[in-house]
XYZ file of C-alpha atoms in Angstrom:
682
model
C -102.098 98.772 27.460
C -105.556 97.404 26.718
C -104.341 95.956 23.395
C -101.389 94.290 25.119
C -103.681 92.758 27.732
C -106.061 91.468 25.055
C -103.163 89.919 23.120
C -101.873 88.296 26.299
C -105.294 86.795 27.050
C -105.520 85.496 23.483
C -102.097 83.839 23.862
C -103.207 82.168 27.091
C -106.458 81.040 25.494
C -104.576 79.701 22.486
C -102.144 77.837 24.739
C -105.077 76.394 26.692
C -106.858 75.292 23.523
C -103.689 73.753 22.107
C -103.034 71.930 25.381
C -106.574 70.540 25.417
C -106.287 69.630 21.749
C -102.915 67.970 22.357
C -104.194 65.985 25.317
C -107.270 64.793 23.440
C -105.180 63.555 20.523
C -102.244 62.272 22.638
C -103.899 60.858 25.738
C -101.556 57.884 26.153
C -98.470 60.060 25.665
C -99.644 62.520 28.329
C -100.637 59.772 30.765
C -97.303 58.023 30.269
C -95.343 61.222 31.004
C -97.422 62.092 34.071
C -97.344 58.563 35.504
C -93.595 58.155 35.146
C -92.970 61.560 36.731
C -95.224 60.700 39.678
C -93.411 57.392 40.205
C -89.935 58.932 40.121
C -91.011 61.687 42.534
C -92.654 59.125 44.806
C -89.451 57.090 44.897
C -87.382 60.104 45.930
C -89.929 60.984 48.597
C -89.918 57.468 50.071
C -86.127 57.124 49.984
C -84.066 60.316 50.115
C -87.020 62.572 51.085
C -86.151 64.731 48.080
C -89.692 65.436 46.832
C -89.814 69.156 46.028
C -86.462 69.684 44.300
C -86.841 70.969 40.728
C -83.589 69.595 39.286
C -84.449 65.860 39.381
C -87.980 66.574 38.121
C -86.551 68.330 35.073
C -84.121 65.467 34.497
C -86.869 62.847 34.760
C -89.180 64.896 32.527
C -86.525 65.287 29.835
C -85.877 61.541 29.945
C -89.520 60.435 29.643
C -90.210 63.047 26.928
C -87.287 61.640 24.964
C -88.427 58.035 25.445
C -92.081 58.849 24.795
C -91.417 60.699 21.536
C -90.391 57.549 19.667
C -93.899 56.118 20.039
C -94.898 58.317 17.100
C -92.996 56.039 14.772
C -95.857 53.584 15.385
C -99.453 53.735 14.243
C -101.852 55.086 16.889
C -103.295 51.657 17.677
C -99.799 50.228 18.307
C -98.501 53.006 20.544
C -100.023 51.462 23.649
C -97.631 48.493 23.404
C -94.674 50.897 23.295
C -95.832 52.985 26.262
C -96.839 49.909 28.247
C -93.451 48.238 27.711
C -91.602 51.325 28.880
C -93.960 51.782 31.822
C -93.108 48.230 32.961
C -89.370 48.921 32.616
C -89.450 52.247 34.476
C -91.823 50.910 37.135
C -89.408 48.028 37.722
C -86.621 50.592 38.142
C -88.605 52.316 40.897
C -89.796 49.041 42.460
C -86.333 47.451 42.666
C -84.663 50.627 43.910
C -87.351 51.070 46.560
C -86.646 47.586 47.919
C -82.888 48.003 47.687
C -82.809 51.425 49.364
C -84.981 50.281 52.268
C -82.562 47.474 53.036
C -79.175 48.900 52.012
C -79.678 52.699 52.133
C -78.414 53.001 48.571
C -79.665 52.587 45.030
C -79.151 49.451 43.020
C -76.925 49.000 40.010
C -77.230 47.240 36.666
C -73.932 45.629 37.535
C -75.896 43.534 40.032
C -77.394 41.727 37.045
C -73.944 40.314 36.389
C -74.002 38.820 39.867
C -77.680 37.811 39.903
C -76.711 34.147 39.924
C -75.058 34.763 43.282
C -78.501 35.534 44.702
C -79.893 32.130 43.752
C -78.531 30.670 46.972
C -80.188 33.366 49.079
C -83.517 33.682 47.256
C -85.378 32.759 50.435
C -84.373 36.139 51.802
C -86.295 38.085 49.154
C -89.624 37.686 50.901
C -88.251 39.293 54.042
C -87.006 42.485 52.420
C -90.119 43.698 50.563
C -92.657 46.076 52.077
C -96.134 47.181 50.994
C -94.850 50.608 49.936
C -92.564 48.947 47.376
C -95.633 47.999 45.327
C -96.928 51.586 45.165
C -95.428 52.126 41.701
C -97.405 49.425 39.880
C -100.460 51.640 39.504
C -98.820 53.225 36.433
C -98.901 50.277 33.980
C -102.330 49.271 35.346
C -103.619 52.773 34.667
C -102.325 52.611 31.087
C -104.143 49.306 30.544
C -107.371 50.823 31.876
C -106.987 53.935 29.696
C -106.178 51.855 26.614
C -109.325 49.752 27.002
C -111.459 52.864 27.436
C -109.946 54.387 24.309
C -110.549 51.219 22.312
C -114.219 51.160 23.260
C -114.649 54.817 22.347
C -113.082 54.398 18.900
C -110.416 56.907 19.870
C -107.623 55.390 17.776
C -109.577 55.607 14.510
C -110.328 59.281 15.210
C -106.686 60.023 15.912
C -105.705 58.297 12.693
C -107.867 60.684 10.678
C -106.300 63.628 12.447
C -102.692 62.892 11.414
C -102.063 66.531 10.522
C -102.496 67.596 14.162
C -100.291 64.877 15.534
C -97.206 65.959 17.473
C -94.159 64.884 15.483
C -91.147 63.069 16.868
C -89.025 66.103 16.127
C -91.246 68.431 18.152
C -91.213 66.049 21.107
C -87.446 65.819 20.929
C -87.210 69.621 20.819
C -89.386 69.793 23.948
C -87.137 67.213 25.621
C -84.068 69.236 24.612
C -85.518 72.450 26.067
C -86.278 70.752 29.379
C -82.855 69.107 29.352
C -81.260 72.492 28.743
C -83.083 73.976 31.712
C -81.901 71.036 33.824
C -78.275 71.291 32.678
C -78.233 74.964 33.630
C -78.687 73.922 37.268
C -75.624 71.663 37.310
C -72.157 72.327 38.673
C -68.833 70.699 37.890
C -69.135 68.667 41.091
C -72.516 67.331 39.968
C -71.114 66.155 36.630
C -68.069 64.628 38.324
C -70.259 62.613 40.683
C -72.484 61.467 37.827
C -69.421 60.209 35.955
C -67.829 58.496 38.941
C -71.171 57.090 40.119
C -69.928 56.136 43.602
C -72.179 58.636 45.421
C -75.466 57.134 44.227
C -77.774 58.885 46.655
C -76.450 62.274 45.595
C -76.796 61.394 41.898
C -80.452 60.388 42.317
C -81.207 63.543 44.319
C -79.687 65.707 41.587
C -80.289 63.784 38.338
C -83.394 61.752 39.111
C -83.758 57.990 39.102
C -84.057 57.543 35.320
C -80.881 59.430 34.437
C -79.065 57.698 37.291
C -80.116 54.244 36.100
C -79.308 55.039 32.452
C -75.884 56.297 33.442
C -75.418 53.241 35.625
C -76.174 51.006 32.640
C -73.300 52.656 30.790
C -71.080 52.438 33.882
C -71.832 48.721 34.202
C -70.119 48.192 30.846
C -66.858 49.587 32.225
C -65.192 46.188 32.635
C -65.297 45.883 28.841
C -65.044 49.536 27.790
C -63.041 51.481 30.392
C -59.716 49.663 29.922
C -59.721 51.008 26.368
C -59.914 54.648 27.449
C -58.377 56.941 30.038
C -55.343 54.839 30.933
C -52.832 57.701 30.779
C -54.923 59.933 33.043
C -55.554 57.095 35.474
C -51.859 56.135 35.581
C -50.902 59.758 36.278
C -53.403 60.056 39.146
C -52.221 56.696 40.469
C -48.588 57.828 40.689
C -49.514 61.211 42.140
C -51.656 59.604 44.840
C -48.903 57.353 46.178
C -46.467 60.265 46.101
C -48.874 62.341 48.196
C -49.889 59.484 50.519
C -46.881 57.150 50.742
C -47.165 53.968 52.759
C -45.716 54.080 56.263
C -42.537 52.000 56.279
C -41.071 52.657 59.718
C -40.936 49.805 62.203
C -42.969 49.799 65.399
C -43.365 47.565 68.459
C -45.394 45.036 66.450
C -43.058 44.685 63.462
C -42.368 40.977 62.712
C -44.088 39.910 65.946
C -46.076 37.207 64.097
C -43.428 36.369 61.497
C -43.380 32.657 60.670
C -46.582 31.879 62.593
C -49.367 29.802 61.074
C -52.395 31.978 60.405
C -56.031 30.835 60.490
C -58.500 33.526 59.430
C -62.200 33.305 60.281
C -64.515 35.217 57.963
C -67.451 35.718 60.372
C -70.549 36.170 58.240
C -72.689 39.221 59.159
C -71.092 39.466 62.615
C -71.624 42.965 63.993
C -69.702 44.432 66.876
C -72.645 45.474 69.050
C -73.704 41.854 69.689
C -70.529 41.310 71.729
C -71.972 43.550 74.430
C -75.589 42.424 74.084
C -77.442 40.153 76.500
C -80.935 38.726 76.068
C -82.566 37.712 79.344
C -79.165 37.458 80.978
C -77.625 35.345 78.207
C -74.651 36.809 76.332
C -75.035 36.641 72.563
C -71.309 36.258 71.856
C -69.394 35.110 74.950
C -66.726 33.268 72.935
C -65.941 36.222 70.699
C -65.922 38.475 73.745
C -63.409 36.176 75.457
C -61.125 36.097 72.406
C -61.330 39.897 72.191
C -60.386 40.288 75.859
C -57.342 38.038 75.466
C -56.127 39.216 72.084
C -55.783 42.418 70.084
C -59.303 43.757 69.625
C -60.133 46.527 67.163
C -63.398 47.799 68.621
C -63.955 50.660 66.178
C -63.515 48.673 62.981
C -65.588 49.077 59.808
C -66.143 46.865 56.814
C -66.005 48.795 53.553
C -68.084 46.579 51.305
C -70.353 47.600 48.433
C -72.749 45.576 46.262
C -70.415 42.561 46.429
C -70.982 42.237 50.208
C -68.957 39.216 51.398
C -66.792 39.082 48.283
C -66.001 42.797 48.619
C -64.888 42.256 52.210
C -62.650 39.368 51.154
C -61.151 41.541 48.444
C -60.523 44.606 50.617
C -59.149 42.482 53.469
C -56.739 40.730 51.084
C -55.546 43.695 48.996
C -56.206 46.906 50.946
C -58.114 48.231 47.910
C -61.731 49.380 47.909
C -64.498 47.541 46.037
C -65.102 48.501 42.402
C -67.375 51.495 41.820
C -69.405 49.441 39.351
C -69.880 45.695 39.489
C -67.889 43.441 41.787
C -64.209 42.618 41.565
C -64.811 38.900 42.061
C -67.156 38.724 39.049
C -66.281 41.655 36.772
C -62.551 42.235 37.379
C -61.232 38.828 38.358
C -58.550 38.818 35.639
C -56.444 41.704 37.059
C -53.275 41.457 39.119
C -53.729 42.246 42.811
C -50.927 42.177 45.399
C -52.515 40.323 48.316
C -51.621 38.950 51.720
C -52.034 35.466 50.228
C -49.393 36.149 47.555
C -47.022 37.835 49.976
C -47.123 34.849 52.325
C -46.968 32.319 49.495
C -43.734 33.987 48.388
C -42.516 33.566 51.975
C -42.989 29.797 51.853
C -46.532 29.499 53.207
C -49.106 26.990 51.948
C -52.226 29.121 51.390
C -55.739 27.667 51.373
C -59.384 28.678 51.793
C -62.455 26.753 52.956
C -66.171 27.446 52.533
C -69.343 25.366 52.952
C -70.981 26.877 49.869
C -70.675 26.157 46.166
C -67.316 26.952 44.616
C -68.855 29.230 41.970
C -70.592 31.428 44.541
C -69.183 34.916 43.943
C -66.855 33.294 41.393
C -64.624 32.215 44.280
C -63.156 29.194 42.493
C -61.619 31.556 39.954
C -60.932 34.589 42.138
C -59.277 32.686 44.975
C -56.639 31.473 42.521
C -56.124 35.077 41.415
C -55.653 36.179 45.021
C -53.008 33.501 45.524
C -54.690 30.600 47.287
C -53.130 27.219 46.515
C -56.359 25.308 47.208
C -60.030 26.191 47.697
C -61.941 23.577 49.679
C -65.689 24.008 49.096
C -69.142 22.477 49.385
C -69.137 21.177 45.817
C -66.503 18.491 46.326
C -64.874 18.645 49.766
C -67.562 18.526 52.464
C -70.104 15.995 53.685
C -73.421 17.839 54.001
C -74.479 16.104 57.193
C -76.242 19.019 58.907
C -78.043 21.764 57.013
C -79.023 25.053 58.628
C -80.160 28.090 56.693
C -78.369 28.285 53.357
C -76.307 25.125 53.639
C -73.893 23.157 55.781
C -73.993 24.332 59.389
C -71.024 26.272 60.742
C -70.420 23.710 63.486
C -70.195 20.818 61.019
C -68.143 22.959 58.631
C -65.633 23.752 61.360
C -65.459 20.151 62.587
C -64.688 18.889 59.100
C -62.287 21.770 58.407
C -60.220 21.008 61.517
C -59.502 17.527 60.161
C -58.383 19.009 56.850
C -56.162 21.541 58.651
C -54.693 18.692 60.684
C -53.504 17.049 57.442
C -52.189 20.367 56.126
C -50.275 20.912 59.372
C -48.475 17.574 58.948
C -47.556 18.277 55.346
C -46.449 21.920 55.424
C -44.116 23.892 57.691
C -46.158 27.094 57.522
C -49.687 27.739 56.348
C -52.277 30.459 56.015
C -55.957 29.484 55.818
C -59.272 31.276 55.436
C -62.486 29.722 56.841
C -65.674 31.388 55.536
C -68.760 30.979 57.735
C -72.317 30.672 56.404
C -75.051 29.980 58.995
C -75.315 33.597 60.182
C -76.407 34.731 56.716
C -79.676 36.460 55.883
C -82.525 35.463 56.169
C -81.232 34.126 59.530
C -83.476 31.065 59.567
C -83.251 27.403 60.498
C -82.619 27.675 64.242
C -85.961 28.928 65.546
C -86.922 25.650 67.237
C -83.475 24.598 68.439
C -81.993 27.652 70.121
C -81.389 28.021 73.845
C -81.870 31.772 73.512
C -85.077 33.105 75.084
C -86.279 36.070 73.015
C -89.308 36.903 75.177
C -89.757 39.937 77.421
C -91.162 39.053 80.840
C -92.413 41.559 83.410
C -94.744 41.595 86.381
C -97.827 43.754 86.709
C -100.226 44.370 89.584
C -103.992 44.571 89.178
C -104.995 47.962 90.686
C -108.308 46.582 92.004
C -107.358 43.160 93.386
C -103.706 43.818 94.106
C -102.846 40.484 92.525
C -99.500 40.245 90.794
C -99.354 38.518 87.429
C -96.509 37.742 85.053
C -96.748 38.900 81.447
C -94.632 37.317 78.705
C -94.307 39.140 75.385
C -92.593 37.342 72.516
C -91.638 40.689 71.039
C -88.682 39.527 68.939
C -90.157 36.310 67.567
C -91.165 37.469 64.093
C -88.538 40.175 63.626
C -85.434 39.878 61.485
C -83.396 41.247 64.380
C -84.686 38.485 66.653
C -83.783 35.828 64.088
C -80.356 37.446 63.743
C -79.777 37.247 67.494
C -80.486 33.510 67.284
C -78.111 32.788 64.395
C -75.322 35.061 65.628
C -75.501 33.312 69.012
C -75.127 29.999 67.177
C -72.218 31.389 65.120
C -70.458 32.412 68.330
C -70.928 28.886 69.714
C -69.464 27.481 66.491
C -66.385 29.711 66.832
C -65.964 28.563 70.426
C -66.117 24.908 69.350
C -63.627 25.585 66.550
C -61.090 27.033 68.978
C -61.559 24.070 71.333
C -61.185 21.517 68.512
C -58.096 23.232 67.115
C -56.599 23.169 70.589
C -57.403 19.472 71.118
C -55.627 18.638 67.852
C -52.576 20.682 68.873
C -53.150 23.162 66.038
C -52.995 26.327 68.163
C -49.474 25.900 69.517
C -47.768 27.914 66.783
C -50.848 29.509 65.263
C -52.525 32.915 65.326
C -56.271 33.341 64.825
C -57.488 36.365 62.881
C -61.246 36.992 63.000
C -63.195 39.649 61.115
C -66.885 40.362 60.619
C -67.369 40.634 56.876
C -70.159 43.230 57.005
C -73.199 44.263 59.015
C -76.373 42.152 59.026
C -78.273 44.526 56.675
C -81.182 44.791 59.098
C -83.503 47.763 58.704
C -83.094 50.748 60.980
C -86.769 50.514 61.944
C -86.107 47.146 63.619
C -83.367 48.616 65.803
C -85.649 51.540 66.618
C -88.321 49.069 67.720
C -85.846 47.012 69.753
C -84.348 49.969 71.625
C -87.741 51.637 72.178
C -89.861 48.627 73.082
C -92.715 49.306 75.487
C -93.679 46.040 77.257
C -96.877 47.546 78.652
C -98.327 48.015 75.160
C -96.236 45.349 73.420
C -95.241 47.979 70.857
C -92.778 50.793 70.297
C -92.959 54.013 72.276
C -94.610 56.764 70.272
C -92.342 59.539 69.078
C -93.930 62.039 71.486
C -93.335 59.802 74.508
C -90.517 61.221 76.698
C -89.055 57.690 76.936
C -88.678 57.461 73.167
C -85.092 57.741 71.933
C -84.916 57.557 68.148
C -82.295 55.279 66.650
C -81.073 57.858 64.138
C -79.581 57.214 60.720
C -76.149 58.153 62.095
C -76.482 55.760 65.007
C -77.434 53.145 62.434
C -74.346 53.871 60.332
C -72.009 53.831 63.328
C -73.649 50.633 64.568
C -72.552 48.851 61.373
C -69.034 48.345 62.715
C -67.773 44.765 62.890
C -65.208 43.013 65.132
C -61.591 42.480 64.131
C -59.531 40.299 66.480
C -55.986 38.927 66.451
C -55.613 36.129 69.037
C -53.055 33.537 70.046
C -52.925 30.806 72.672
C -49.240 31.586 73.307
C -49.310 33.382 76.685
C -46.045 35.253 76.127
C -47.159 36.503 72.740
C -50.632 37.143 74.107
C -49.175 39.577 76.635
C -47.441 41.507 73.858
C -50.492 41.948 71.653
C -53.264 42.078 74.249
C -54.924 45.466 73.912
C -58.076 47.162 72.679
C -57.573 49.455 69.696
C -60.379 52.004 69.835
C -59.169 54.325 67.074
C -61.203 54.176 63.878
C -59.955 51.506 61.470
C -61.266 49.881 58.307
C -60.940 46.652 56.375
C -58.304 48.207 54.111
C -56.093 48.780 57.173
C -55.787 45.029 57.803
C -53.181 44.239 55.149
C -50.660 46.929 56.161
C -51.276 46.366 59.905
C -51.202 42.568 59.871
C -48.575 42.653 57.135
C -46.206 44.606 59.369
C -46.677 41.958 62.070
C -45.887 39.214 59.547
C -42.846 41.009 58.140
C -44.226 41.901 54.696
C -44.237 45.247 52.881
C -47.447 46.516 51.284
C -46.497 49.362 48.915
C -49.863 49.571 47.133
C -52.172 49.454 50.153
C -54.719 52.253 50.462
C -55.041 51.674 54.184
C -52.312 52.172 56.753
C -50.610 50.314 59.561
C -52.741 51.464 62.477
C -49.694 51.645 64.746
C -47.576 53.728 62.375
C -49.926 56.655 61.851
C -51.891 59.139 63.923
C -54.115 59.963 60.955
C -56.937 57.463 61.414
C -59.339 57.726 58.497
C -61.730 55.313 56.762
C -63.565 56.001 53.507
C -66.582 54.016 52.371
C -67.278 53.127 48.723
C -70.125 55.672 48.556
C -67.762 58.516 49.513
C -68.814 58.833 53.163
C -65.911 58.853 55.600
C -65.098 58.660 59.277
C -62.225 59.781 61.488
C -61.801 59.684 65.256
C -63.424 63.112 65.310
C -66.414 62.900 62.988
C -68.561 60.876 60.593
C -69.279 62.677 57.328
C -72.235 61.918 55.046
C -71.098 63.099 51.621
C -74.518 62.437 50.041
C -76.274 65.002 52.209
C -73.247 67.127 53.145
C -73.950 66.417 56.814
C -71.758 65.314 59.687
C -71.994 64.069 63.230
C -69.285 64.869 65.767
C -67.669 61.906 67.527
C -65.281 64.000 69.600
C -67.351 66.663 71.323
C -64.258 68.586 72.383
C -62.832 68.841 68.872
C -63.032 72.134 67.002
C -63.455 71.416 63.307
C -63.718 73.886 60.480
C -64.482 73.671 56.763
C -60.813 73.028 55.988
C -60.966 69.753 57.925
C -64.008 68.538 55.999
C -62.598 69.641 52.649
C -59.276 67.942 53.364
C -60.798 64.557 54.113
C -63.512 64.840 51.471
C -60.834 65.385 48.820
C -58.840 62.484 50.199
C -61.957 60.270 50.211
C -62.664 61.098 46.584
C -59.052 60.389 45.625
C -59.019 57.019 47.383
C -62.275 55.879 45.771
C -61.109 57.086 42.353
C -57.554 55.710 42.515
C -58.709 52.350 43.848
C -61.227 52.035 41.030
C -58.603 53.038 38.456
C -56.244 50.370 39.813
C -58.968 47.763 39.364
C -60.335 48.846 35.991
C -56.993 49.567 34.288
C -54.931 46.866 36.029
C -52.567 49.667 37.043
C -50.379 47.811 39.518
C -49.432 45.183 36.964
C -48.922 47.675 34.131
C -47.037 50.160 36.289
C -44.787 47.419 37.679
C -44.059 46.104 34.178
C -43.329 49.648 32.963
C -40.936 50.304 35.868
C -39.137 47.031 35.185
C -38.639 48.006 31.548
C -37.357 51.463 32.519
C -35.038 50.148 35.238
C -33.825 47.338 33.034
C -33.042 49.743 30.240
C -31.023 52.043 32.513
C -28.749 49.353 33.891
């Protein structure tokens, strides 16, 4: 026993000596590994609160060991450049994802690089989305610079050069990386690998695989527009057919079938218009009285969710038009514009409608000039060549001027065509919600009276508590956007353009305002001009689930026709999503939508909406697939595991099938294949 103990102590001593020897002769390598591990762990702690999990640490360690090993192909004095370059790259990964997660509760994608030009028009917003914590990762490359200079002064590199025989070889580093990778792989399940491959549940992937593996995998996924169509078509086509056999589109008629057939349709794409503002007042002033009036007179979907991803407005346009979900990687408008998509624009064009779109931004923004043709628009009126920029607010032409000029264009269209369908895309209510601070009639102050306990004198205190907040700026621009919509309706009416016309209005997505700002707004303490502390009994936290549910947007179908108004006037409170618009509105317009993923709201009792990240919502519950958590919406409902499994499987199928349709152009290829088969059998 004594001999065994002595041998064990010698092994420990040898391991200690070798570790010290290794560190002395590989200081930059060791510092690089440690720094990158600290940064990746810090990112998980600041985002998904996943700091102590072993699995992502092993994944990150295997990755940085693999990357770091190739430095040994360089001479000792040149290795710093290699480590420093990689430290900049990996620090940028953490820095960018920290910013993105804070604002969008998700991790960014390399596919965003393909759409980076789209951000040029909103670059002013960048300064409003960064926080001090986002810069916490830059210590790593600075530390390497400091260490490198110290080593240069000490003559370290010349000493290492003479000790080549003790240098760790590339092969040994790769073996170490392989061992760590093997330990990591042993922790994985089939579900983990499936989610890594599909990439739509980004938060889960980072929690399980670490940020470096996630981002590397995302780089590969971002090449899918070029690579994926070459592989996996047969499997995708099989899943595509099986899905529509299992979830066929509802085809039965209901009380709203053909009710809008032959009507002119004007669609308003209401930028960043959230539903909660319709019931919000600031100092007695309603934020959205015009939208509220239209909702009360028309068909109002009050539990309606956008289903956008990284393509934001363009994703909403796509899902609204096609009833498909956004692409899992990249954006359809930029990366998959050359596919065939059945759309409401094409359906109506085939029914004799003139189809047009209008926007007060550049035609190449989100590749709209190209993609609108693909969707079936006959003409795209845009800032580049069709509008007089006579009033600029925020990112470009003001909504009020845009609408005034658009009405005159619609007036000409109305004279020329019997039936038309038009989309008007708003702009002023776009982040960073600026340009109206000095012109608004909205008072964002909080005024209250207080009494001096000694003198008994009453004084009035005015706190400008919303002035410098993004939420306060949003209230100002959304109030303006509502006024613009009210003026549009009035001007259309004055020109006689509402007599045989139906207005369709949808909020394209939420305003992307941080949860902390809502928490401040709902927990404001005027006496201290700050938020209630968490231990104050008056404090009511605005939870992450309240934040998610608050992201709903309005969807309204309205007509001036009083007889028709009576038929459609109702509030639809069941859960609905953007992909339900095409089958629901399509049924009203007398068109079939065989490839829609959504459903006609009035032909199904199974109300279900899936989001591109795999989360889903029904009338009973909201399910967070990233964290395997749920919040009950119907307190009386009794829900078991079978319920969650059923809808989780359906959510995964919808995300997967929709992406396969986009990547492999399945609708076009399947239709062509069926035509060949049917033609050959006749």
